[in-house]
Amino acid sequence: MLFALLLSISFLVLFYGLLWKAIPKGNLLHELLHLPPLWFHLVFSPGRDFREERIPYGRHRRQYVLWCTPPENIPVKPVILFYFHGGGWQFGAPEQFRSHAQQFTQMGFVVVMPSYRRAPRYNYLHMREDLTSILLKTREILAKRGMGEKKALIGGMSAGGNMAALSALNHEALEQAGLSPGWFRGLFLLGAPLQLEKMANTVPLRNFAGPRNQPMFQQANPYWYVNKPLNIPTLIIHGTKDGMVAFESAREFAIRMKAFNTAESRFVPLPEGSHLDAASWPFRQGLARNAFLEWLKDHS
């Protein structure tokens, strides 16, 4: 019995290894096969020493932020950092990305990692409400803690980058909430869906943004908020062989940002890079990590 079990496990490992080598970059199966190492790093990264608070901003169990403060021996930067995690608008939680917060807090950032109501039960319209509530709650906390003067960097990975772009670039929603677009000192977008019309018509995208011929699809598309002069330093990192979020989605957005943004729009293509190459910046040396850390240094 034990021998049969070990034989089955060995076969599965061998089959997985063969698929790992055989499936080329640029498709979803390649990305899924390479997810386990990423999750291993997320789960088994070294311990954290930052202070963490779970602060609700609504009644739903997903409506909260993780507020992460650097250790007392690290000087706090004059800007806070919003970091929206990935997960296709339906998976993941801030707690799974504490290893990312660890790196940011070691740099001196107060880090806000938001959670929000998720697809398929909720769509863009609900998430838009949550984004406004997240920003207002953050401003409230900063004011109560004597940090009301702090500016913010905002960004995220994958779907989290989409959420960050929608937060920073929808000036009408910001102004209706009494928030100034000038609060944001910079925007960083890692492997993010930024021009939804260049995305495959997948179930997660439809659950989030609805049918392509409906108004909500355009409202959920960061590309269409870049339609007037902007002034927000922006970093876009994207793999040319991304099998989850089409590279063309980022490329077209970057072109549009460079046309409308008076601040620098820095586009960093990762040659032959996959979706997970962008996601692995916290623990993998290379272009994505170097470009991101350099940009953070320049804008904090």
GROMACS .gro file of C-alpha atoms in nm:
model
  300
    1MET     CA    1   0.000   0.000   0.000
    2LEU     CA    2   0.278   0.242   0.097
    3PHE     CA    3   0.476   0.147  -0.212
    4ALA     CA    4   0.177   0.219  -0.435
    5LEU     CA    5   0.127   0.557  -0.268
    6LEU     CA    6   0.492   0.653  -0.312
    7LEU     CA    7   0.484   0.538  -0.672
    8SER     CA    8   0.176   0.754  -0.738
    9ILE     CA    9   0.340   1.057  -0.577
   10SER     CA   10   0.657   1.002  -0.777
   11PHE     CA   11   0.456   0.982  -1.098
   12LEU     CA   12   0.271   1.305  -1.017
   13VAL     CA   13   0.596   1.485  -0.935
   14LEU     CA   14   0.753   1.361  -1.259
   15PHE     CA   15   0.446   1.463  -1.461
   16TYR     CA   16   0.446   1.808  -1.297
   17GLY     CA   17   0.816   1.849  -1.374
   18LEU     CA   18   0.766   1.753  -1.738
   19LEU     CA   19   0.480   2.000  -1.774
   20TRP     CA   20   0.689   2.267  -1.600
   21LYS     CA   21   0.956   2.235  -1.870
   22ALA     CA   22   0.728   2.168  -2.166
   23ILE     CA   23   0.466   2.444  -2.135
   24PRO     CA   24   0.599   2.768  -2.284
   25LYS     CA   25   0.554   3.112  -2.136
   26GLY     CA   26   0.265   3.323  -2.253
   27ASN     CA   27  -0.031   3.108  -2.155
   28LEU     CA   28  -0.242   3.053  -1.845
   29LEU     CA   29  -0.128   2.694  -1.784
   30HIS     CA   30   0.234   2.807  -1.757
   31GLU     CA   31   0.135   3.065  -1.496
   32LEU     CA   32  -0.069   2.813  -1.295
   33LEU     CA   33   0.214   2.559  -1.296
   34HIS     CA   34   0.448   2.821  -1.151
   35LEU     CA   35   0.211   2.937  -0.877
   36PRO     CA   36   0.321   2.684  -0.607
   37PRO     CA   37   0.672   2.832  -0.567
   38LEU     CA   38   0.522   3.180  -0.533
   39TRP     CA   39   0.281   3.065  -0.265
   40PHE     CA   40   0.563   2.879  -0.090
   41HIS     CA   41   0.756   3.205  -0.062
   42LEU     CA   42   0.447   3.393   0.059
   43VAL     CA   43   0.372   3.136   0.329
   44PHE     CA   44   0.725   3.056   0.446
   45SER     CA   45   0.895   3.394   0.421
   46PRO     CA   46   1.092   3.501   0.730
   47GLY     CA   47   0.895   3.643   1.021
   48ARG     CA   48   0.782   4.002   1.043
   49ASP     CA   49   0.866   4.268   1.297
   50PHE     CA   50   0.623   4.544   1.196
   51ARG     CA   51   0.317   4.637   1.399
   52GLU     CA   52  -0.012   4.533   1.241
   53GLU     CA   53  -0.370   4.648   1.296
   54ARG     CA   54  -0.687   4.521   1.129
   55ILE     CA   55  -0.913   4.823   1.086
   56PRO     CA   56  -1.267   4.787   0.943
   57TYR     CA   57  -1.414   5.050   0.715
   58GLY     CA   58  -1.753   4.881   0.661
   59ARG     CA   59  -1.977   4.606   0.793
   60HIS     CA   60  -1.888   4.332   0.545
   61ARG     CA   61  -1.617   4.091   0.660
   62ARG     CA   62  -1.404   4.184   0.357
   63GLN     CA   63  -1.420   4.557   0.427
   64TYR     CA   64  -1.103   4.623   0.624
   65VAL     CA   65  -0.744   4.733   0.587
   66LEU     CA   66  -0.428   4.593   0.740
   67TRP     CA   67  -0.238   4.890   0.880
   68CYS     CA   68   0.132   4.807   0.904
   69THR     CA   69   0.371   5.035   1.095
   70PRO     CA   70   0.752   5.011   1.084
   71PRO     CA   71   0.938   4.898   1.398
   72GLU     CA   72   1.023   5.180   1.638
   73ASN     CA   73   1.392   5.176   1.541
   74ILE     CA   74   1.319   5.259   1.174
   75PRO     CA   75   1.254   5.625   1.077
   76VAL     CA   76   0.909   5.666   0.920
   77LYS     CA   77   0.895   5.814   0.570
   78PRO     CA   78   0.686   6.124   0.495
   79VAL     CA   79   0.461   5.922   0.261
   80ILE     CA   80   0.240   5.620   0.327
   81LEU     CA   81   0.208   5.331   0.083
   82PHE     CA   82  -0.112   5.160  -0.032
   83TYR     CA   83  -0.052   4.807  -0.159
   84PHE     CA   84  -0.344   4.623  -0.323
   85HIS     CA   85  -0.285   4.248  -0.357
   86GLY     CA   86  -0.365   4.041  -0.664
   87GLY     CA   87  -0.610   3.756  -0.713
   88GLY     CA   88  -0.829   3.829  -1.015
   89TRP     CA   89  -1.071   4.043  -0.811
   90GLN     CA   90  -1.188   3.727  -0.634
   91PHE     CA   91  -0.903   3.555  -0.447
   92GLY     CA   92  -0.641   3.643  -0.189
   93ALA     CA   93  -0.633   3.852   0.127
   94PRO     CA   94  -0.393   4.112   0.269
   95GLU     CA   95  -0.275   3.867   0.534
   96GLN     CA   96  -0.121   3.648   0.264
   97PHE     CA   97   0.108   3.934   0.160
   98ARG     CA   98   0.268   4.019   0.492
   99SER     CA   99   0.607   3.938   0.338
  100HIS     CA  100   0.552   4.233   0.103
  101ALA     CA  101   0.457   4.458   0.393
  102GLN     CA  102   0.772   4.344   0.574
  103GLN     CA  103   0.989   4.478   0.294
  104PHE     CA  104   0.800   4.807   0.272
  105THR     CA  105   0.805   4.869   0.648
  106GLN     CA  106   1.178   4.794   0.659
  107MET     CA  107   1.214   5.086   0.418
  108GLY     CA  108   1.021   5.308   0.659
  109PHE     CA  109   0.678   5.309   0.494
  110VAL     CA  110   0.353   5.297   0.685
  111VAL     CA  111   0.170   5.041   0.470
  112VAL     CA  112  -0.204   5.015   0.410
  113MET     CA  113  -0.308   4.681   0.257
  114PRO     CA  114  -0.679   4.696   0.168
  115SER     CA  115  -0.936   4.420   0.145
  116TYR     CA  116  -1.258   4.475  -0.048
  117ARG     CA  117  -1.576   4.292  -0.146
  118ARG     CA  118  -1.498   4.043  -0.420
  119ALA     CA  119  -1.635   3.887  -0.736
  120PRO     CA  120  -1.840   3.695  -0.831
  121ARG     CA  121  -2.093   3.812  -0.571
  122TYR     CA  122  -1.982   4.173  -0.605
  123ASN     CA  123  -1.871   4.367  -0.912
  124TYR     CA  124  -1.690   4.687  -1.003
  125LEU     CA  125  -1.968   4.913  -0.873
  126HIS     CA  126  -1.940   4.765  -0.522
  127MET     CA  127  -1.561   4.774  -0.537
  128ARG     CA  128  -1.572   5.140  -0.643
  129GLU     CA  129  -1.769   5.215  -0.326
  130ASP     CA  130  -1.508   5.026  -0.125
  131LEU     CA  131  -1.219   5.213  -0.285
  132THR     CA  132  -1.369   5.546  -0.182
  133SER     CA  133  -1.433   5.416   0.170
  134ILE     CA  134  -1.075   5.287   0.196
  135LEU     CA  135  -0.931   5.625   0.102
  136LEU     CA  136  -1.162   5.816   0.336
  137LYS     CA  137  -1.090   5.580   0.626
  138THR     CA  138  -0.718   5.616   0.569
  139ARG     CA  139  -0.743   5.995   0.572
  140GLU     CA  140  -0.942   5.974   0.895
  141ILE     CA  141  -0.682   5.753   1.063
  142LEU     CA  142  -0.395   5.973   0.949
  143ALA     CA  143  -0.567   6.283   1.088
  144LYS     CA  144  -0.635   6.114   1.423
  145ARG     CA  145  -0.272   6.007   1.451
  146GLY     CA  146  -0.124   6.343   1.368
  147MET     CA  147  -0.012   6.235   1.020
  148GLY     CA  148  -0.264   6.428   0.814
  149GLU     CA  149   0.010   6.596   0.612
  150LYS     CA  150   0.144   6.269   0.470
  151LYS     CA  151   0.117   6.208   0.096
  152ALA     CA  152   0.057   5.860  -0.046
  153LEU     CA  153   0.207   5.621  -0.296
  154ILE     CA  154  -0.054   5.381  -0.428
  155GLY     CA  155  -0.019   5.064  -0.631
  156GLY     CA  156  -0.056   4.693  -0.648
  157MET     CA  157   0.000   4.366  -0.826
  158SER     CA  158  -0.227   4.223  -1.097
  159ALA     CA  159  -0.593   4.298  -1.013
  160GLY     CA  160  -0.459   4.503  -0.723
  161GLY     CA  161  -0.289   4.731  -0.974
  162ASN     CA  162  -0.622   4.777  -1.148
  163MET     CA  163  -0.777   4.878  -0.813
  164ALA     CA  164  -0.493   5.121  -0.743
  165ALA     CA  165  -0.522   5.283  -1.086
  166LEU     CA  166  -0.898   5.322  -1.046
  167SER     CA  167  -0.841   5.478  -0.704
  168ALA     CA  168  -0.588   5.735  -0.823
  169LEU     CA  169  -0.709   5.820  -1.173
  170ASN     CA  170  -1.086   5.860  -1.126
  171HIS     CA  171  -1.067   6.227  -1.031
  172GLU     CA  172  -1.443   6.271  -1.038
  173ALA     CA  173  -1.491   6.004  -0.770
  174LEU     CA  174  -1.210   6.154  -0.563
  175GLU     CA  175  -1.352   6.505  -0.578
  176GLN     CA  176  -1.705   6.386  -0.498
  177ALA     CA  177  -1.560   6.230  -0.182
  178GLY     CA  178  -1.375   6.549  -0.092
  179LEU     CA  179  -1.035   6.402  -0.175
  180SER     CA  180  -0.766   6.574  -0.378
  181PRO     CA  181  -0.591   6.388  -0.662
  182GLY     CA  182  -0.279   6.569  -0.543
  183TRP     CA  183  -0.274   6.350  -0.233
  184PHE     CA  184  -0.107   6.079  -0.441
  185ARG     CA  185   0.264   6.125  -0.492
  186GLY     CA  186   0.300   5.824  -0.720
  187LEU     CA  187   0.130   5.522  -0.878
  188PHE     CA  188   0.293   5.181  -0.932
  189LEU     CA  189   0.134   4.905  -1.138
  190LEU     CA  190   0.283   4.554  -1.148
  191GLY     CA  191   0.143   4.308  -1.401
  192ALA     CA  192  -0.188   4.494  -1.387
  193PRO     CA  193  -0.490   4.486  -1.622
  194LEU     CA  194  -0.497   4.849  -1.734
  195GLN     CA  195  -0.665   4.843  -2.076
  196LEU     CA  196  -0.946   4.591  -2.031
  197GLU     CA  197  -1.037   4.591  -2.399
  198LYS     CA  198  -0.707   4.411  -2.467
  199MET     CA  199  -0.789   4.140  -2.213
  200ALA     CA  200  -0.931   3.797  -2.299
  201ASN     CA  201  -1.304   3.765  -2.233
  202THR     CA  202  -1.261   3.549  -1.922
  203VAL     CA  203  -1.514   3.466  -1.651
  204PRO     CA  204  -1.324   3.663  -1.382
  205LEU     CA  205  -1.316   3.973  -1.604
  206ARG     CA  206  -1.689   3.945  -1.682
  207ASN     CA  207  -1.771   3.895  -1.314
  208PHE     CA  208  -1.577   4.210  -1.231
  209ALA     CA  209  -1.657   4.446  -1.520
  210GLY     CA  210  -1.962   4.294  -1.688
  211PRO     CA  211  -2.021   4.261  -2.064
  212ARG     CA  212  -1.796   4.463  -2.292
  213ASN     CA  213  -2.086   4.653  -2.449
  214GLN     CA  214  -2.218   4.784  -2.116
  215PRO     CA  215  -2.123   5.112  -1.940
  216MET     CA  216  -1.976   4.935  -1.636
  217PHE     CA  217  -1.704   4.776  -1.847
  218GLN     CA  218  -1.570   5.118  -1.944
  219GLN     CA  219  -1.608   5.246  -1.586
  220ALA     CA  220  -1.391   4.957  -1.464
  221ASN     CA  221  -1.122   5.028  -1.725
  222PRO     CA  222  -0.836   5.252  -1.601
  223TYR     CA  223  -0.743   5.336  -1.960
  224TRP     CA  224  -1.048   5.559  -2.005
  225TYR     CA  225  -0.966   5.775  -1.701
  226VAL     CA  226  -0.652   5.892  -1.878
  227ASN     CA  227  -0.832   6.152  -2.087
  228LYS     CA  228  -0.703   6.484  -1.955
  229PRO     CA  229  -0.374   6.623  -1.822
  230LEU     CA  230  -0.241   6.431  -1.521
  231ASN     CA  231   0.048   6.489  -1.285
  232ILE     CA  232   0.128   6.163  -1.109
  233PRO     CA  233   0.464   5.983  -1.138
  234THR     CA  234   0.380   5.634  -1.260
  235LEU     CA  235   0.566   5.304  -1.282
  236ILE     CA  236   0.434   5.021  -1.501
  237ILE     CA  237   0.612   4.683  -1.491
  238HIS     CA  238   0.484   4.402  -1.713
  239GLY     CA  239   0.617   4.080  -1.861
  240THR     CA  240   0.614   4.051  -2.239
  241LYS     CA  241   0.507   3.685  -2.201
  242ASP     CA  242   0.242   3.740  -1.935
  243GLY     CA  243  -0.007   3.453  -1.961
  244MET     CA  244  -0.270   3.606  -1.732
  245VAL     CA  245  -0.278   3.976  -1.821
  246ALA     CA  246  -0.203   4.058  -2.183
  247PHE     CA  247   0.114   4.262  -2.230
  248GLU     CA  248  -0.071   4.479  -2.481
  249SER     CA  249  -0.303   4.591  -2.201
  250ALA     CA  250  -0.008   4.749  -2.019
  251ARG     CA  251   0.165   4.876  -2.332
  252GLU     CA  252  -0.138   5.068  -2.458
  253PHE     CA  253  -0.199   5.215  -2.112
  254ALA     CA  254   0.165   5.324  -2.089
  255ILE     CA  255   0.143   5.497  -2.428
  256ARG     CA  256  -0.170   5.683  -2.318
  257MET     CA  257  -0.013   5.783  -1.985
  258LYS     CA  258   0.291   5.925  -2.162
  259ALA     CA  259   0.060   6.133  -2.381
  260PHE     CA  260  -0.142   6.284  -2.092
  261ASN     CA  261   0.085   6.268  -1.787
  262THR     CA  262   0.309   6.570  -1.725
  263ALA     CA  263   0.500   6.366  -1.465
  264GLU     CA  264   0.719   6.073  -1.565
  265SER     CA  265   0.543   5.757  -1.679
  266ARG     CA  266   0.810   5.489  -1.651
  267PHE     CA  267   0.729   5.172  -1.848
  268VAL     CA  268   0.948   4.869  -1.773
  269PRO     CA  269   0.878   4.568  -1.999
  270LEU     CA  270   1.023   4.242  -1.865
  271PRO     CA  271   1.170   4.064  -2.171
  272GLU     CA  272   1.026   3.710  -2.188
  273GLY     CA  273   0.877   3.781  -1.845
  274SER     CA  274   0.566   3.604  -1.715
  275HIS     CA  275   0.293   3.732  -1.484
  276LEU     CA  276   0.467   3.570  -1.190
  277ASP     CA  277   0.798   3.731  -1.279
  278ALA     CA  278   0.637   4.064  -1.195
  279ALA     CA  279   0.471   3.917  -0.885
  280SER     CA  280   0.798   3.773  -0.753
  281TRP     CA  281   0.971   4.107  -0.698
  282PRO     CA  282   0.992   4.065  -0.314
  283PHE     CA  283   1.213   3.756  -0.326
  284ARG     CA  284   1.364   3.730  -0.675
  285GLN     CA  285   1.656   3.941  -0.789
  286GLY     CA  286   1.620   4.089  -1.134
  287LEU     CA  287   1.478   4.369  -1.343
  288ALA     CA  288   1.134   4.385  -1.177
  289ARG     CA  289   1.274   4.415  -0.825
  290ASN     CA  290   1.550   4.657  -0.920
  291ALA     CA  291   1.318   4.885  -1.118
  292PHE     CA  292   1.055   4.888  -0.843
  293LEU     CA  293   1.295   4.959  -0.558
  294GLU     CA  294   1.468   5.232  -0.758
  295TRP     CA  295   1.132   5.397  -0.831
  296LEU     CA  296   1.028   5.380  -0.464
  297LYS     CA  297   1.355   5.544  -0.365
  298ASP     CA  298   1.302   5.821  -0.620
  299HIS     CA  299   0.949   5.901  -0.500
  300SER     CA  300   0.959   5.867  -0.124
   0.00000   0.00000   0.00000
